[in-house]
Amino acid sequence: GIQVEQSPPDLILQEGANSTLRCNFSDSVNNLQWFHQNPWGQLINLFYIPSGTKQNGRLSATTVATERYSLLYISSSQTTDSGVYFCAVEPVTGTYKYIFGTGTRLKVLA
Amino acid sequence: DTGVSQNPRHKITKRGQNVTFRCDPISEHNRLYWYRQTLGQGPEFLTYFQNEAQLEKSRLLSDRFSAERPKGSFSTLEIQRTEQGDSAMYLCASSLISSTGWTDTQYFGPGTRLTVL
């Protein structure tokens, strides 16, 4: 089945710093989402981005479907950005389930 | 629109007991998904429904697990004869698929954290 790998696995930033999180996937996908899982376990939608670029405030994301990767950019990080970031993909195999990546655990220090 | 809700939020049970979780999706969503997440891992797909039909089940869903969505609205996930390995966060998500097959974003509920003693 499709493999979804995220890097880096762990990231520690000082408040105000910028960062780039990467998601690589091994096969073609219909859909891709980025999520932020907060310390209480809630998965919060960040972007629905099967291709192209989107921006929402300090966050932006780019997916290059032909090269099978997606990037999540966080600018001017804040302590509330801490948590785990997941990308999830829907493979082009006629199934509609999401396969989640391994996650990037981000800690932003004040 | 109140989002996806799940009940209970936490459940502690003894090994061998049966437990049932409930998920209420976003009202107009016709797709409902169940995932399981263990500590330090990403969520893993268990099963999904389109309206009341269960269309796919993961191999993770042993015969002790059963899920229903009787009227195409809320769903229940039951685990019989719980084992310590069933301890995990159980997540529900919903989405809308159009008649042309276009799928919208999956929205997740807050999860039910199960602890089996």
GROMACS .gro file of C-alpha atoms in nm, chain A:
model
  110
    1GLY     CA    1   0.000   0.000   0.000
    2ILE     CA    2   0.088   0.366  -0.016
    3GLN     CA    3   0.357   0.493   0.221
    4VAL     CA    4   0.336   0.840   0.375
    5GLU     CA    5   0.645   0.978   0.543
    6GLN     CA    6   0.684   1.308   0.719
    7SER     CA    7   0.995   1.498   0.814
    8PRO     CA    8   1.135   1.602   1.045
    9PRO     CA    9   0.987   1.372   1.311
   10ASP     CA   10   1.055   1.626   1.586
   11LEU     CA   11   1.111   2.000   1.575
   12ILE     CA   12   1.183   2.254   1.848
   13LEU     CA   13   1.154   2.623   1.762
   14GLN     CA   14   1.189   2.950   1.941
   15GLU     CA   15   0.876   3.164   1.926
   16GLY     CA   16   0.882   3.378   1.612
   17ALA     CA   17   1.083   3.134   1.401
   18ASN     CA   18   0.971   2.992   1.068
   19SER     CA   19   0.959   2.625   0.973
   20THR     CA   20   0.884   2.388   0.686
   21LEU     CA   21   0.729   2.045   0.734
   22ARG     CA   22   0.742   1.791   0.455
   23CYS     CA   23   0.514   1.503   0.355
   24ASN     CA   24   0.627   1.249   0.095
   25PHE     CA   25   0.392   0.986  -0.047
   26SER     CA   26   0.479   0.684  -0.256
   27ASP     CA   27   0.185   0.675  -0.499
   28SER     CA   28  -0.069   0.898  -0.668
   29VAL     CA   29  -0.339   1.047  -0.448
   30ASN     CA   30  -0.683   1.194  -0.498
   31ASN     CA   31  -0.679   1.412  -0.189
   32LEU     CA   32  -0.439   1.540   0.074
   33GLN     CA   33  -0.509   1.716   0.401
   34TRP     CA   34  -0.289   1.868   0.668
   35PHE     CA   35  -0.403   1.844   1.031
   36HIS     CA   36  -0.282   1.984   1.361
   37GLN     CA   37  -0.345   1.758   1.659
   38ASN     CA   38  -0.360   1.963   1.975
   39PRO     CA   39  -0.251   1.835   2.319
   40TRP     CA   40  -0.609   1.716   2.387
   41GLY     CA   41  -0.607   1.494   2.080
   42GLN     CA   42  -0.839   1.698   1.860
   43LEU     CA   43  -0.747   1.688   1.491
   44ILE     CA   44  -0.791   2.033   1.345
   45ASN     CA   45  -0.816   2.080   0.970
   46LEU     CA   46  -0.548   2.309   0.834
   47PHE     CA   47  -0.560   2.258   0.460
   48TYR     CA   48  -0.739   2.045   0.204
   49ILE     CA   49  -0.480   2.060  -0.071
   50PRO     CA   50  -0.458   1.781  -0.334
   51SER     CA   51  -0.255   2.018  -0.551
   52GLY     CA   52  -0.140   2.378  -0.568
   53THR     CA   53  -0.078   2.634  -0.297
   54LYS     CA   54  -0.303   2.774  -0.025
   55GLN     CA   55  -0.248   3.024   0.252
   56ASN     CA   56  -0.432   3.086   0.576
   57GLY     CA   57  -0.278   3.352   0.797
   58ARG     CA   58   0.065   3.243   0.915
   59LEU     CA   59   0.025   2.902   0.756
   60SER     CA   60   0.059   2.803   0.394
   61ALA     CA   61   0.083   2.473   0.210
   62THR     CA   62   0.198   2.353  -0.128
   63THR     CA   63   0.135   2.015  -0.287
   64VAL     CA   64   0.324   1.903  -0.597
   65ALA     CA   65   0.120   1.596  -0.686
   66THR     CA   66   0.337   1.496  -0.984
   67GLU     CA   67   0.641   1.477  -0.755
   68ARG     CA   68   0.445   1.323  -0.467
   69TYR     CA   69   0.515   1.566  -0.189
   70SER     CA   70   0.351   1.839   0.012
   71LEU     CA   71   0.500   2.114   0.228
   72LEU     CA   72   0.349   2.299   0.521
   73TYR     CA   73   0.502   2.636   0.609
   74ILE     CA   74   0.461   2.792   0.950
   75SER     CA   75   0.577   3.151   0.983
   76SER     CA   76   0.628   3.354   1.300
   77SER     CA   77   0.555   3.049   1.513
   78GLN     CA   78   0.365   3.083   1.841
   79THR     CA   79   0.349   2.856   2.145
   80THR     CA   80  -0.006   2.763   2.046
   81ASP     CA   81   0.136   2.605   1.729
   82SER     CA   82   0.282   2.326   1.943
   83GLY     CA   83   0.143   1.979   1.884
   84VAL     CA   84   0.165   1.712   1.618
   85TYR     CA   85   0.117   1.786   1.250
   86PHE     CA   86  -0.013   1.509   1.025
   87CYS     CA   87  -0.062   1.487   0.655
   88ALA     CA   88  -0.319   1.240   0.532
   89VAL     CA   89  -0.370   1.117   0.177
   90GLU     CA   90  -0.649   0.943  -0.007
   91PRO     CA   91  -0.490   0.698  -0.254
   92VAL     CA   92  -0.607   0.671  -0.614
   93THR     CA   93  -0.728   0.314  -0.567
   94GLY     CA   94  -1.105   0.354  -0.546
   95THR     CA   95  -1.103   0.367  -0.168
   96TYR     CA   96  -1.196   0.680   0.024
   97LYS     CA   97  -1.005   0.621   0.344
   98TYR     CA   98  -0.720   0.843   0.455
   99ILE     CA   99  -0.371   0.708   0.514
  100PHE     CA  100  -0.196   0.920   0.773
  101GLY     CA  101   0.171   1.004   0.780
  102THR     CA  102   0.404   0.948   1.070
  103GLY     CA  103   0.359   1.301   1.203
  104THR     CA  104   0.590   1.588   1.298
  105ARG     CA  105   0.594   1.676   1.668
  106LEU     CA  106   0.647   2.051   1.703
  107LYS     CA  107   0.732   2.233   2.024
  108VAL     CA  108   0.749   2.612   2.021
  109LEU     CA  109   0.934   2.767   2.313
  110ALA     CA  110   0.842   3.109   2.456
   0.00000   0.00000   0.00000
